[in-house]
């Protein structure tokens, strides 16, 4: 993991280094795609004002609470992992570090960016008619535009740089791909991409091969050219990152459609709890990883315990806490 990560296990693993590189590439486009997929139906059902009111309640308030109440704690964990001196009090840390050089929003940044997308979406409106074009056309367009945006950003800024504009916190190199993924989700709903039969073995295998190729390209460039100094390397980095993001997202969505798109009370319950699981996960995962560090266990076992335990506990807390308690159940 990067040196600034919240909790770092002292045991090194090349496999998990590759895992971090891959997961850090392809997860958010899929999430923004899904957010965009469900947005048009909600907007048409509720109308613009009620749509925005509900999104402010369900997205805006959890974002604000998460950033103000919990993000400074993650910033403090980062400061500790970097072995940097900490102020004597928490409030002094918030004032001098978190509101200054150590500002971050942890995983809650997604909610702030999503809120902006939803406001723009409500103002502009959803696609009114089916495009008549194949999904491959739109996916190829996403790859081309995302690659270009990533490349142009890398000419002036580091690809992993985070910036803050007003209260919105994001990575300039990736924000265009997220906006396009959100739009593609809305387009997928309007064009009925998922109205037909589930993807077959061929489609899943092809997207799996694309995922392997995209992941390999990301790992190869990261290991052999950690500093992309030439224009050619910057362009390759943009194309590689965008292709890996696209292929991983498509493979993930195909697998979910093939395996889980069927009537099931368990899947329905977990689906309804997914937002709460996302909101809670870092607050459970990071302490779990910290507690597992001194255990004399193989790093793979630690990974399974931390990941599985976090998911189970977050699902339990969401189903029996966030979705049941007064006030919280209105938000989640």
mmCIF file of C-alpha atoms in Angstrom:
data_model
loop_
_atom_site.group_PDB
_atom_site.id
_atom_site.type_symbol
_atom_site.label_atom_id
_atom_site.label_comp_id
_atom_site.label_asym_id
_atom_site.label_seq_id
_atom_site.Cartn_x
_atom_site.Cartn_y
_atom_site.Cartn_z
ATOM 1 C CA UNK A 1 0.000 0.000 0.000
ATOM 2 C CA UNK A 2 1.103 3.629 -0.292
ATOM 3 C CA UNK A 3 3.265 4.968 2.510
ATOM 4 C CA UNK A 4 0.507 7.322 3.656
ATOM 5 C CA UNK A 5 -2.043 4.534 4.191
ATOM 6 C CA UNK A 6 -3.928 4.504 7.493
ATOM 7 C CA UNK A 7 -2.632 1.159 8.792
ATOM 8 C CA UNK A 8 0.322 -0.726 7.277
ATOM 9 C CA UNK A 9 1.120 -4.360 7.996
ATOM 10 C CA UNK A 10 4.914 -4.714 8.414
ATOM 11 C CA UNK A 11 4.967 -7.956 6.400
ATOM 12 C CA UNK A 12 5.412 -7.216 2.698
ATOM 13 C CA UNK A 13 3.641 -9.116 -0.066
ATOM 14 C CA UNK A 14 4.033 -8.650 -3.810
ATOM 15 C CA UNK A 15 0.642 -10.284 -4.377
ATOM 16 C CA UNK A 16 -1.165 -7.773 -2.183
ATOM 17 C CA UNK A 17 0.781 -4.898 -3.714
ATOM 18 C CA UNK A 18 -0.637 -6.000 -7.066
ATOM 19 C CA UNK A 19 -4.067 -6.402 -5.448
ATOM 20 C CA UNK A 20 -4.020 -2.794 -4.227
ATOM 21 C CA UNK A 21 -2.953 -1.528 -7.658
ATOM 22 C CA UNK A 22 -5.804 -3.397 -9.366
ATOM 23 C CA UNK A 23 -8.566 -2.646 -6.859
ATOM 24 C CA UNK A 24 -7.561 1.012 -6.719
ATOM 25 C CA UNK A 25 -8.047 1.159 -10.481
ATOM 26 C CA UNK A 26 -11.427 -0.400 -11.157
ATOM 27 C CA UNK A 27 -13.741 -0.082 -8.177
ATOM 28 C CA UNK A 28 -15.080 3.474 -8.401
ATOM 29 C CA UNK A 29 -16.141 3.500 -12.090
ATOM 30 C CA UNK A 30 -18.408 0.518 -11.362
ATOM 31 C CA UNK A 31 -19.907 2.268 -8.322
ATOM 32 C CA UNK A 32 -20.536 5.513 -10.213
ATOM 33 C CA UNK A 33 -22.044 3.499 -13.080
ATOM 34 C CA UNK A 34 -24.511 1.871 -10.699
ATOM 35 C CA UNK A 35 -25.371 5.242 -9.150
ATOM 36 C CA UNK A 36 -26.094 6.603 -12.612
ATOM 37 C CA UNK A 37 -28.122 3.536 -13.574
ATOM 38 C CA UNK A 38 -30.656 4.062 -10.802
ATOM 39 C CA UNK A 39 -30.812 7.864 -11.067
ATOM 40 C CA UNK A 40 -33.169 8.314 -14.097
ATOM 41 C CA UNK A 41 -35.931 6.114 -12.706
ATOM 42 C CA UNK A 42 -35.779 7.930 -9.370
ATOM 43 C CA UNK A 43 -35.847 11.350 -11.058
ATOM 44 C CA UNK A 44 -38.807 10.477 -13.283
ATOM 45 C CA UNK A 45 -40.731 8.935 -10.399
ATOM 46 C CA UNK A 46 -40.251 11.790 -7.922
ATOM 47 C CA UNK A 47 -39.733 14.898 -9.990
ATOM 48 C CA UNK A 48 -36.822 17.284 -9.704
ATOM 49 C CA UNK A 49 -37.467 18.904 -6.322
ATOM 50 C CA UNK A 50 -38.388 15.730 -4.430
ATOM 51 C CA UNK A 51 -35.470 13.936 -6.096
ATOM 52 C CA UNK A 52 -33.013 16.564 -4.847
ATOM 53 C CA UNK A 53 -34.611 16.631 -1.403
ATOM 54 C CA UNK A 54 -34.232 12.877 -1.018
ATOM 55 C CA UNK A 55 -30.660 12.893 -2.314
ATOM 56 C CA UNK A 56 -29.745 15.678 0.119
ATOM 57 C CA UNK A 57 -31.174 13.543 2.920
ATOM 58 C CA UNK A 58 -29.664 10.202 1.883
ATOM 59 C CA UNK A 59 -26.384 11.371 0.316
ATOM 60 C CA UNK A 60 -25.683 14.907 1.494
ATOM 61 C CA UNK A 61 -26.216 14.498 5.236
ATOM 62 C CA UNK A 62 -24.246 11.204 5.565
ATOM 63 C CA UNK A 63 -21.449 12.868 3.586
ATOM 64 C CA UNK A 64 -21.325 15.873 5.914
ATOM 65 C CA UNK A 65 -21.525 13.719 9.054
ATOM 66 C CA UNK A 66 -18.840 11.353 7.776
ATOM 67 C CA UNK A 67 -16.449 14.142 6.813
ATOM 68 C CA UNK A 68 -16.843 16.191 9.987
ATOM 69 C CA UNK A 69 -17.081 13.373 12.525
ATOM 70 C CA UNK A 70 -14.785 10.682 11.139
ATOM 71 C CA UNK A 71 -12.500 11.948 8.360
ATOM 72 C CA UNK A 72 -10.172 13.744 10.839
ATOM 73 C CA UNK A 73 -9.607 10.398 12.580
ATOM 74 C CA UNK A 74 -8.439 8.870 9.299
ATOM 75 C CA UNK A 75 -6.171 11.857 8.743
ATOM 76 C CA UNK A 76 -4.688 11.265 12.192
ATOM 77 C CA UNK A 77 -4.087 7.606 11.321
ATOM 78 C CA UNK A 78 -2.280 8.732 8.165
ATOM 79 C CA UNK A 79 -0.146 11.134 10.196
ATOM 80 C CA UNK A 80 0.801 8.281 12.539
ATOM 81 C CA UNK A 81 1.668 5.906 9.685
ATOM 82 C CA UNK A 82 4.015 8.570 8.295
ATOM 83 C CA UNK A 83 5.620 8.963 11.742
ATOM 84 C CA UNK A 84 4.891 12.684 11.704
ATOM 85 C CA UNK A 85 4.569 14.635 14.972
ATOM 86 C CA UNK A 86 1.041 15.005 16.303
ATOM 87 C CA UNK A 87 -0.322 18.014 18.205
ATOM 88 C CA UNK A 88 -1.156 17.475 21.864
ATOM 89 C CA UNK A 89 -4.937 17.585 21.472
ATOM 90 C CA UNK A 90 -7.401 16.279 18.909
ATOM 91 C CA UNK A 91 -8.950 19.700 18.314
ATOM 92 C CA UNK A 92 -5.527 21.180 17.709
ATOM 93 C CA UNK A 93 -4.886 18.423 15.162
ATOM 94 C CA UNK A 94 -8.164 19.242 13.409
ATOM 95 C CA UNK A 95 -7.381 22.950 13.333
ATOM 96 C CA UNK A 96 -3.719 22.817 12.322
ATOM 97 C CA UNK A 97 -3.398 19.563 10.348
ATOM 98 C CA UNK A 98 -6.755 18.337 9.063
ATOM 99 C CA UNK A 99 -7.910 21.779 7.972
ATOM 100 C CA UNK A 100 -4.442 22.381 6.549
ATOM 101 C CA UNK A 101 -1.835 20.107 4.954
ATOM 102 C CA UNK A 102 -3.442 16.855 6.123
ATOM 103 C CA UNK A 103 -6.942 17.478 4.779
ATOM 104 C CA UNK A 104 -8.800 14.469 3.429
ATOM 105 C CA UNK A 105 -12.318 13.048 3.383
ATOM 106 C CA UNK A 106 -11.459 9.354 3.632
ATOM 107 C CA UNK A 107 -13.982 7.268 1.662
ATOM 108 C CA UNK A 108 -16.701 9.869 2.177
ATOM 109 C CA UNK A 109 -15.330 11.881 -0.775
ATOM 110 C CA UNK A 110 -17.437 9.649 -3.021
ATOM 111 C CA UNK A 111 -20.650 10.974 -1.495
ATOM 112 C CA UNK A 112 -19.652 14.594 -2.075
ATOM 113 C CA UNK A 113 -18.769 13.966 -5.718
ATOM 114 C CA UNK A 114 -21.914 11.888 -6.209
ATOM 115 C CA UNK A 115 -24.032 14.703 -4.749
ATOM 116 C CA UNK A 116 -22.586 17.092 -7.334
ATOM 117 C CA UNK A 117 -23.326 14.616 -10.130
ATOM 118 C CA UNK A 118 -26.909 14.204 -8.920
ATOM 119 C CA UNK A 119 -27.490 17.960 -8.763
ATOM 120 C CA UNK A 120 -26.172 18.390 -12.310
ATOM 121 C CA UNK A 121 -28.193 15.376 -13.450
ATOM 122 C CA UNK A 122 -31.396 16.816 -11.986
ATOM 123 C CA UNK A 123 -30.727 20.169 -13.665
ATOM 124 C CA UNK A 124 -29.872 18.728 -17.076
ATOM 125 C CA UNK A 125 -32.283 15.811 -16.990
ATOM 126 C CA UNK A 126 -31.890 12.170 -17.884
ATOM 127 C CA UNK A 127 -31.539 10.882 -21.455
ATOM 128 C CA UNK A 128 -35.023 11.120 -22.947
ATOM 129 C CA UNK A 129 -34.850 8.373 -25.543
ATOM 130 C CA UNK A 130 -32.901 5.266 -26.378
ATOM 131 C CA UNK A 131 -29.802 6.072 -28.388
ATOM 132 C CA UNK A 132 -30.033 3.141 -30.772
ATOM 133 C CA UNK A 133 -26.304 2.548 -30.399
ATOM 134 C CA UNK A 134 -24.712 -0.589 -29.006
ATOM 135 C CA UNK A 135 -23.146 -0.647 -25.528
ATOM 136 C CA UNK A 136 -19.775 -1.277 -27.200
ATOM 137 C CA UNK A 137 -19.965 2.149 -28.862
ATOM 138 C CA UNK A 138 -20.519 3.899 -25.532
ATOM 139 C CA UNK A 139 -17.868 1.848 -23.722
ATOM 140 C CA UNK A 140 -15.285 2.584 -26.417
ATOM 141 C CA UNK A 141 -16.157 6.270 -26.172
ATOM 142 C CA UNK A 142 -15.743 6.131 -22.391
ATOM 143 C CA UNK A 143 -12.301 4.573 -22.790
ATOM 144 C CA UNK A 144 -11.161 7.176 -25.310
ATOM 145 C CA UNK A 145 -12.402 10.211 -23.379
ATOM 146 C CA UNK A 146 -11.212 8.881 -20.017
ATOM 147 C CA UNK A 147 -7.764 8.128 -21.449
ATOM 148 C CA UNK A 148 -7.509 11.625 -22.902
ATOM 149 C CA UNK A 149 -8.618 13.271 -19.645
ATOM 150 C CA UNK A 150 -6.174 11.190 -17.596
ATOM 151 C CA UNK A 151 -3.328 12.018 -20.001
ATOM 152 C CA UNK A 152 -4.050 15.764 -20.077
ATOM 153 C CA UNK A 153 -4.285 15.910 -16.297
ATOM 154 C CA UNK A 154 -0.971 14.070 -15.917
ATOM 155 C CA UNK A 155 0.769 16.776 -17.960
ATOM 156 C CA UNK A 156 0.275 19.206 -15.082
ATOM 157 C CA UNK A 157 -0.590 17.163 -11.985
ATOM 158 C CA UNK A 158 0.448 13.844 -10.464
ATOM 159 C CA UNK A 159 -2.129 11.176 -11.421
ATOM 160 C CA UNK A 160 -2.736 10.276 -7.760
ATOM 161 C CA UNK A 161 -3.054 13.875 -6.535
ATOM 162 C CA UNK A 162 -6.126 14.796 -4.489
ATOM 163 C CA UNK A 163 -7.415 18.363 -4.551
ATOM 164 C CA UNK A 164 -10.224 20.259 -2.874
ATOM 165 C CA UNK A 165 -12.507 22.686 -4.681
ATOM 166 C CA UNK A 166 -14.789 24.271 -2.109
ATOM 167 C CA UNK A 167 -15.962 21.258 -0.086
ATOM 168 C CA UNK A 168 -15.581 18.687 -2.885
ATOM 169 C CA UNK A 169 -12.513 16.444 -2.688
ATOM 170 C CA UNK A 170 -11.399 14.419 -5.707
ATOM 171 C CA UNK A 171 -8.587 13.315 -8.019
ATOM 172 C CA UNK A 172 -8.420 15.470 -11.179
ATOM 173 C CA UNK A 173 -6.995 12.619 -13.263
ATOM 174 C CA UNK A 174 -10.008 10.413 -12.570
ATOM 175 C CA UNK A 175 -12.966 12.754 -12.138
ATOM 176 C CA UNK A 176 -13.859 12.797 -15.849
ATOM 177 C CA UNK A 177 -13.978 8.999 -15.973
ATOM 178 C CA UNK A 178 -16.304 9.001 -12.944
ATOM 179 C CA UNK A 179 -18.632 11.550 -14.523
ATOM 180 C CA UNK A 180 -18.696 9.542 -17.747
ATOM 181 C CA UNK A 181 -19.343 6.311 -15.810
ATOM 182 C CA UNK A 182 -22.315 7.994 -14.110
ATOM 183 C CA UNK A 183 -23.654 9.102 -17.488
ATOM 184 C CA UNK A 184 -23.112 5.618 -18.933
ATOM 185 C CA UNK A 185 -25.163 4.189 -16.081
ATOM 186 C CA UNK A 186 -28.037 6.518 -16.947
ATOM 187 C CA UNK A 187 -27.648 5.655 -20.623
ATOM 188 C CA UNK A 188 -27.618 1.930 -19.801
ATOM 189 C CA UNK A 189 -30.965 2.292 -18.035
ATOM 190 C CA UNK A 190 -32.514 4.253 -20.898
ATOM 191 C CA UNK A 191 -31.146 1.908 -23.574
ATOM 192 C CA UNK A 192 -32.103 -1.225 -21.624
ATOM 193 C CA UNK A 193 -28.656 -2.781 -21.515
ATOM 194 C CA UNK A 194 -29.731 -5.224 -18.820
ATOM 195 C CA UNK A 195 -33.238 -5.971 -20.077
ATOM 196 C CA UNK A 196 -32.201 -9.053 -22.028
ATOM 197 C CA UNK A 197 -30.876 -12.406 -20.850
ATOM 198 C CA UNK A 198 -28.010 -12.652 -18.410
ATOM 199 C CA UNK A 199 -24.509 -12.553 -19.923
ATOM 200 C CA UNK A 200 -23.327 -15.955 -21.047
ATOM 201 C CA UNK A 201 -20.024 -17.683 -20.544
ATOM 202 C CA UNK A 202 -18.491 -16.084 -23.633
ATOM 203 C CA UNK A 203 -19.178 -12.515 -22.514
ATOM 204 C CA UNK A 204 -17.938 -13.219 -18.995
ATOM 205 C CA UNK A 205 -14.806 -14.960 -20.268
ATOM 206 C CA UNK A 206 -14.032 -12.132 -22.707
ATOM 207 C CA UNK A 207 -14.453 -9.476 -20.012
ATOM 208 C CA UNK A 208 -12.322 -11.629 -17.707
ATOM 209 C CA UNK A 209 -9.525 -11.790 -20.287
ATOM 210 C CA UNK A 210 -9.784 -8.023 -20.763
ATOM 211 C CA UNK A 211 -9.518 -7.612 -16.992
ATOM 212 C CA UNK A 212 -6.372 -9.746 -16.899
ATOM 213 C CA UNK A 213 -4.840 -7.757 -19.767
ATOM 214 C CA UNK A 214 -5.771 -4.400 -18.250
ATOM 215 C CA UNK A 215 -4.545 -5.406 -14.808
ATOM 216 C CA UNK A 216 -1.256 -6.674 -16.229
ATOM 217 C CA UNK A 217 -0.702 -3.386 -18.060
ATOM 218 C CA UNK A 218 -1.275 -1.392 -14.857
ATOM 219 C CA UNK A 219 1.119 -3.607 -12.872
ATOM 220 C CA UNK A 220 3.750 -3.607 -15.639
ATOM 221 C CA UNK A 221 3.814 0.180 -15.902
ATOM 222 C CA UNK A 222 3.800 0.647 -12.120
ATOM 223 C CA UNK A 223 6.691 -1.760 -11.564
ATOM 224 C CA UNK A 224 8.867 -0.803 -14.552
ATOM 225 C CA UNK A 225 8.062 2.884 -14.999
ATOM 226 C CA UNK A 226 7.021 4.272 -11.591
ATOM 227 C CA UNK A 227 7.761 7.795 -12.863
ATOM 228 C CA UNK A 228 6.120 8.478 -16.221
ATOM 229 C CA UNK A 229 8.470 11.157 -17.537
ATOM 230 C CA UNK A 230 7.869 11.065 -21.300
ATOM 231 C CA UNK A 231 4.695 11.977 -23.171
ATOM 232 C CA UNK A 232 4.498 8.434 -24.544
ATOM 233 C CA UNK A 233 4.574 6.916 -21.051
ATOM 234 C CA UNK A 234 1.983 9.401 -19.804
ATOM 235 C CA UNK A 235 -0.282 8.509 -22.727
ATOM 236 C CA UNK A 236 0.222 4.774 -22.148
ATOM 237 C CA UNK A 237 -0.523 5.266 -18.464
ATOM 238 C CA UNK A 238 -3.799 7.012 -19.271
ATOM 239 C CA UNK A 239 -4.849 4.355 -21.774
ATOM 240 C CA UNK A 240 -3.804 1.509 -19.475
ATOM 241 C CA UNK A 241 -5.545 2.922 -16.418
ATOM 242 C CA UNK A 242 -8.758 3.648 -18.320
ATOM 243 C CA UNK A 243 -8.822 0.253 -20.046
ATOM 244 C CA UNK A 244 -8.253 -1.542 -16.739
ATOM 245 C CA UNK A 245 -10.970 0.551 -15.074
ATOM 246 C CA UNK A 246 -13.394 -0.277 -17.867
ATOM 247 C CA UNK A 247 -12.633 -3.997 -18.077
ATOM 248 C CA UNK A 248 -12.711 -4.527 -14.302
ATOM 249 C CA UNK A 249 -16.027 -2.673 -14.007
ATOM 250 C CA UNK A 250 -17.613 -4.641 -16.871
ATOM 251 C CA UNK A 251 -16.331 -7.969 -15.532
ATOM 252 C CA UNK A 252 -17.659 -7.138 -12.055
ATOM 253 C CA UNK A 253 -21.088 -6.136 -13.399
ATOM 254 C CA UNK A 254 -21.300 -9.227 -15.628
ATOM 255 C CA UNK A 255 -20.463 -11.513 -12.704
ATOM 256 C CA UNK A 256 -23.020 -9.837 -10.443
ATOM 257 C CA UNK A 257 -25.687 -10.059 -13.143
ATOM 258 C CA UNK A 258 -24.945 -13.715 -13.837
ATOM 259 C CA UNK A 259 -24.689 -14.868 -10.224
ATOM 260 C CA UNK A 260 -26.905 -12.597 -8.146
ATOM 261 C CA UNK A 261 -29.626 -11.204 -10.438
ATOM 262 C CA UNK A 262 -32.335 -13.554 -9.241
ATOM 263 C CA UNK A 263 -35.076 -13.487 -6.573
ATOM 264 C CA UNK A 264 -33.524 -14.031 -3.150
ATOM 265 C CA UNK A 265 -34.403 -12.493 0.215
ATOM 266 C CA UNK A 266 -30.737 -12.682 1.235
ATOM 267 C CA UNK A 267 -29.450 -10.808 -1.840
ATOM 268 C CA UNK A 268 -32.262 -8.270 -1.526
ATOM 269 C CA UNK A 269 -31.429 -7.597 2.124
ATOM 270 C CA UNK A 270 -27.713 -7.245 1.398
ATOM 271 C CA UNK A 271 -28.451 -5.049 -1.611
ATOM 272 C CA UNK A 272 -30.553 -2.710 0.505
ATOM 273 C CA UNK A 273 -27.758 -2.644 3.095
ATOM 274 C CA UNK A 274 -24.985 -1.915 0.571
ATOM 275 C CA UNK A 275 -25.017 1.848 1.114
ATOM 276 C CA UNK A 276 -24.665 1.503 4.869
ATOM 277 C CA UNK A 277 -21.927 -1.093 4.396
ATOM 278 C CA UNK A 278 -19.986 1.362 2.240
ATOM 279 C CA UNK A 279 -20.463 4.189 4.756
ATOM 280 C CA UNK A 280 -19.229 2.052 7.654
ATOM 281 C CA UNK A 281 -16.570 -0.128 6.070
ATOM 282 C CA UNK A 282 -13.402 1.915 6.634
ATOM 283 C CA UNK A 283 -14.390 2.607 10.246
ATOM 284 C CA UNK A 284 -14.475 -1.142 10.886
ATOM 285 C CA UNK A 285 -11.738 -2.309 8.521
ATOM 286 C CA UNK A 286 -8.916 -0.052 9.712
ATOM 287 C CA UNK A 287 -9.215 -0.934 13.437
ATOM 288 C CA UNK A 288 -9.518 -4.610 12.449
ATOM 289 C CA UNK A 289 -6.294 -4.451 10.425
ATOM 290 C CA UNK A 290 -4.545 -2.636 13.276
ATOM 291 C CA UNK A 291 -5.619 -5.310 15.775
ATOM 292 C CA UNK A 292 -4.455 -8.099 13.448
ATOM 293 C CA UNK A 293 -0.920 -6.708 12.975
ATOM 294 C CA UNK A 294 0.629 -8.393 16.061
ATOM 295 C CA UNK A 295 -1.024 -11.766 15.318
ATOM 296 C CA UNK A 296 1.409 -14.400 14.064
ATOM 297 C CA UNK A 297 -0.690 -15.427 11.067
ATOM 298 C CA UNK A 298 -0.001 -15.617 7.319
ATOM 299 C CA UNK A 299 -0.832 -12.343 5.640
ATOM 300 C CA UNK A 300 -3.444 -14.066 3.460
ATOM 301 C CA UNK A 301 -5.339 -15.282 6.538
ATOM 302 C CA UNK A 302 -5.211 -11.779 8.000
ATOM 303 C CA UNK A 303 -6.642 -10.446 4.749
ATOM 304 C CA UNK A 304 -9.547 -12.908 4.784
ATOM 305 C CA UNK A 305 -10.300 -12.259 8.457
ATOM 306 C CA UNK A 306 -10.178 -8.490 8.044
ATOM 307 C CA UNK A 307 -12.217 -8.379 4.837
ATOM 308 C CA UNK A 308 -14.770 -11.039 5.764
ATOM 309 C CA UNK A 309 -15.164 -9.821 9.319
ATOM 310 C CA UNK A 310 -15.594 -6.233 8.164
ATOM 311 C CA UNK A 311 -18.285 -7.143 5.654
ATOM 312 C CA UNK A 312 -20.235 -9.286 8.120
ATOM 313 C CA UNK A 313 -20.050 -6.703 10.899
ATOM 314 C CA UNK A 314 -20.931 -3.801 8.594
ATOM 315 C CA UNK A 315 -23.899 -5.724 7.194
ATOM 316 C CA UNK A 316 -25.095 -6.542 10.717
ATOM 317 C CA UNK A 317 -24.705 -2.946 11.922
ATOM 318 C CA UNK A 318 -26.502 -1.621 8.861
ATOM 319 C CA UNK A 319 -29.424 -4.043 8.957
ATOM 320 C CA UNK A 320 -29.950 -3.894 12.714
ATOM 321 C CA UNK A 321 -28.641 -0.391 13.405
ATOM 322 C CA UNK A 322 -28.553 2.168 10.609
ATOM 323 C CA UNK A 323 -31.795 0.903 9.058
ATOM 324 C CA UNK A 324 -33.638 0.449 12.354
ATOM 325 C CA UNK A 325 -32.705 3.312 14.678
ATOM 326 C CA UNK A 326 -34.742 6.539 14.615
ATOM 327 C CA UNK A 327 -33.283 9.310 12.432
ATOM 328 C CA UNK A 328 -30.617 6.966 11.008
ATOM 329 C CA UNK A 329 -33.183 4.848 9.187
ATOM 330 C CA UNK A 330 -34.306 7.989 7.343
ATOM 331 C CA UNK A 331 -30.754 8.460 6.085
ATOM 332 C CA UNK A 332 -29.820 4.875 5.213
#
